[in-house]
Amino acid sequence: MKLPVIRHLQKNNEPQKLESTLEVLESFCDHRSVSDEEMDVIGELISNICGALEVQKMIEDGMSERDAANSFMQKVLGSIDK
């Protein structure tokens, strides 16, 4: 996950576009001919899109953009430490 990518996605795309993109990527992953390398790349894309959606939701709920991004990354880093 890359916070600059998450911020870019969150700022420049409507949630519906991001959700549609997630559906396409998830469908692509279901095909048997997808290689492990492709799966790794798609996994990274999916995690960044999900992060953008989560940050966007926090902002809609009243959190500042900076606080939302920091809160999201703290949550991610906290889950890695466990």
Tab-separated table of C-alpha atoms in Angstrom:
chain	number	residue	atom	x	y	z
A	1	MET	CA	0.000	0.000	0.000
A	2	LYS	CA	1.202	3.425	-0.864
A	3	LEU	CA	-0.345	6.447	0.822
A	4	PRO	CA	0.400	8.839	-2.091
A	5	VAL	CA	-1.402	6.467	-4.468
A	6	ILE	CA	-4.316	6.087	-2.050
A	7	ARG	CA	-4.617	9.869	-1.724
A	8	HIS	CA	-4.476	10.324	-5.496
A	9	LEU	CA	-7.189	7.719	-6.066
A	10	GLN	CA	-9.360	9.148	-3.307
A	11	LYS	CA	-9.089	12.735	-4.563
A	12	ASN	CA	-9.528	12.070	-8.267
A	13	ASN	CA	-12.242	9.413	-8.448
A	14	GLU	CA	-15.830	8.988	-7.415
A	15	PRO	CA	-16.501	6.067	-5.037
A	16	GLN	CA	-18.668	4.370	-7.666
A	17	LYS	CA	-15.767	4.341	-10.141
A	18	LEU	CA	-13.459	2.820	-7.555
A	19	GLU	CA	-16.026	0.182	-6.601
A	20	SER	CA	-16.588	-0.736	-10.261
A	21	THR	CA	-12.858	-1.037	-10.767
A	22	LEU	CA	-12.633	-3.351	-7.756
A	23	GLU	CA	-15.308	-5.585	-9.234
A	24	VAL	CA	-13.430	-5.838	-12.538
A	25	LEU	CA	-10.107	-6.607	-10.853
A	26	GLU	CA	-11.688	-9.230	-8.596
A	27	SER	CA	-13.329	-10.847	-11.613
A	28	PHE	CA	-10.011	-10.842	-13.465
A	29	CYS	CA	-8.364	-12.641	-10.530
A	30	ASP	CA	-10.925	-15.422	-10.759
A	31	HIS	CA	-9.676	-16.520	-14.174
A	32	ARG	CA	-7.428	-19.578	-14.067
A	33	SER	CA	-4.805	-18.180	-16.434
A	34	VAL	CA	-3.805	-15.295	-14.142
A	35	SER	CA	-0.173	-15.770	-13.115
A	36	ASP	CA	1.173	-15.313	-9.589
A	37	GLU	CA	3.012	-12.179	-10.704
A	38	GLU	CA	-0.185	-10.694	-12.140
A	39	MET	CA	-2.034	-11.654	-8.979
A	40	ASP	CA	0.546	-9.776	-6.864
A	41	VAL	CA	0.137	-6.628	-8.963
A	42	ILE	CA	-3.637	-6.842	-8.878
A	43	GLY	CA	-3.549	-7.412	-5.125
A	44	GLU	CA	-1.569	-4.211	-4.698
A	45	LEU	CA	-4.051	-2.323	-6.876
A	46	ILE	CA	-6.985	-3.709	-4.927
A	47	SER	CA	-5.456	-2.794	-1.570
A	48	ASN	CA	-4.791	0.778	-2.726
A	49	ILE	CA	-8.332	1.169	-4.060
A	50	CYS	CA	-9.811	-0.225	-0.839
A	51	GLY	CA	-7.631	2.188	1.112
A	52	ALA	CA	-8.850	5.101	-1.009
A	53	LEU	CA	-12.458	4.106	-0.381
A	54	GLU	CA	-11.860	3.845	3.350
A	55	VAL	CA	-10.115	7.239	3.523
A	56	GLN	CA	-12.898	8.769	1.454
A	57	LYS	CA	-15.501	7.370	3.874
A	58	MET	CA	-13.682	8.842	6.876
A	59	ILE	CA	-13.603	12.242	5.169
A	60	GLU	CA	-17.329	12.012	4.401
A	61	ASP	CA	-17.895	11.225	8.091
A	62	GLY	CA	-16.265	14.555	9.011
A	63	MET	CA	-12.594	13.758	9.479
A	64	SER	CA	-10.036	16.045	7.864
A	65	GLU	CA	-8.214	14.678	4.840
A	66	ARG	CA	-4.892	14.579	6.664
A	67	ASP	CA	-6.334	12.917	9.767
A	68	ALA	CA	-8.189	10.352	7.664
A	69	ALA	CA	-5.029	9.386	5.792
A	70	ASN	CA	-2.997	9.198	9.008
A	71	SER	CA	-5.692	7.198	10.782
A	72	PHE	CA	-5.873	4.729	7.907
A	73	MET	CA	-2.103	4.203	7.851
A	74	GLN	CA	-1.985	3.774	11.642
A	75	LYS	CA	-4.676	1.103	11.312
A	76	VAL	CA	-2.671	-0.646	8.593
A	77	LEU	CA	0.578	-0.476	10.534
A	78	GLY	CA	-1.208	-1.665	13.692
A	79	SER	CA	-2.512	-4.731	11.871
A	80	ILE	CA	0.989	-5.518	10.582
A	81	ASP	CA	2.454	-5.408	14.098
A	82	LYS	CA	-0.019	-8.008	15.382
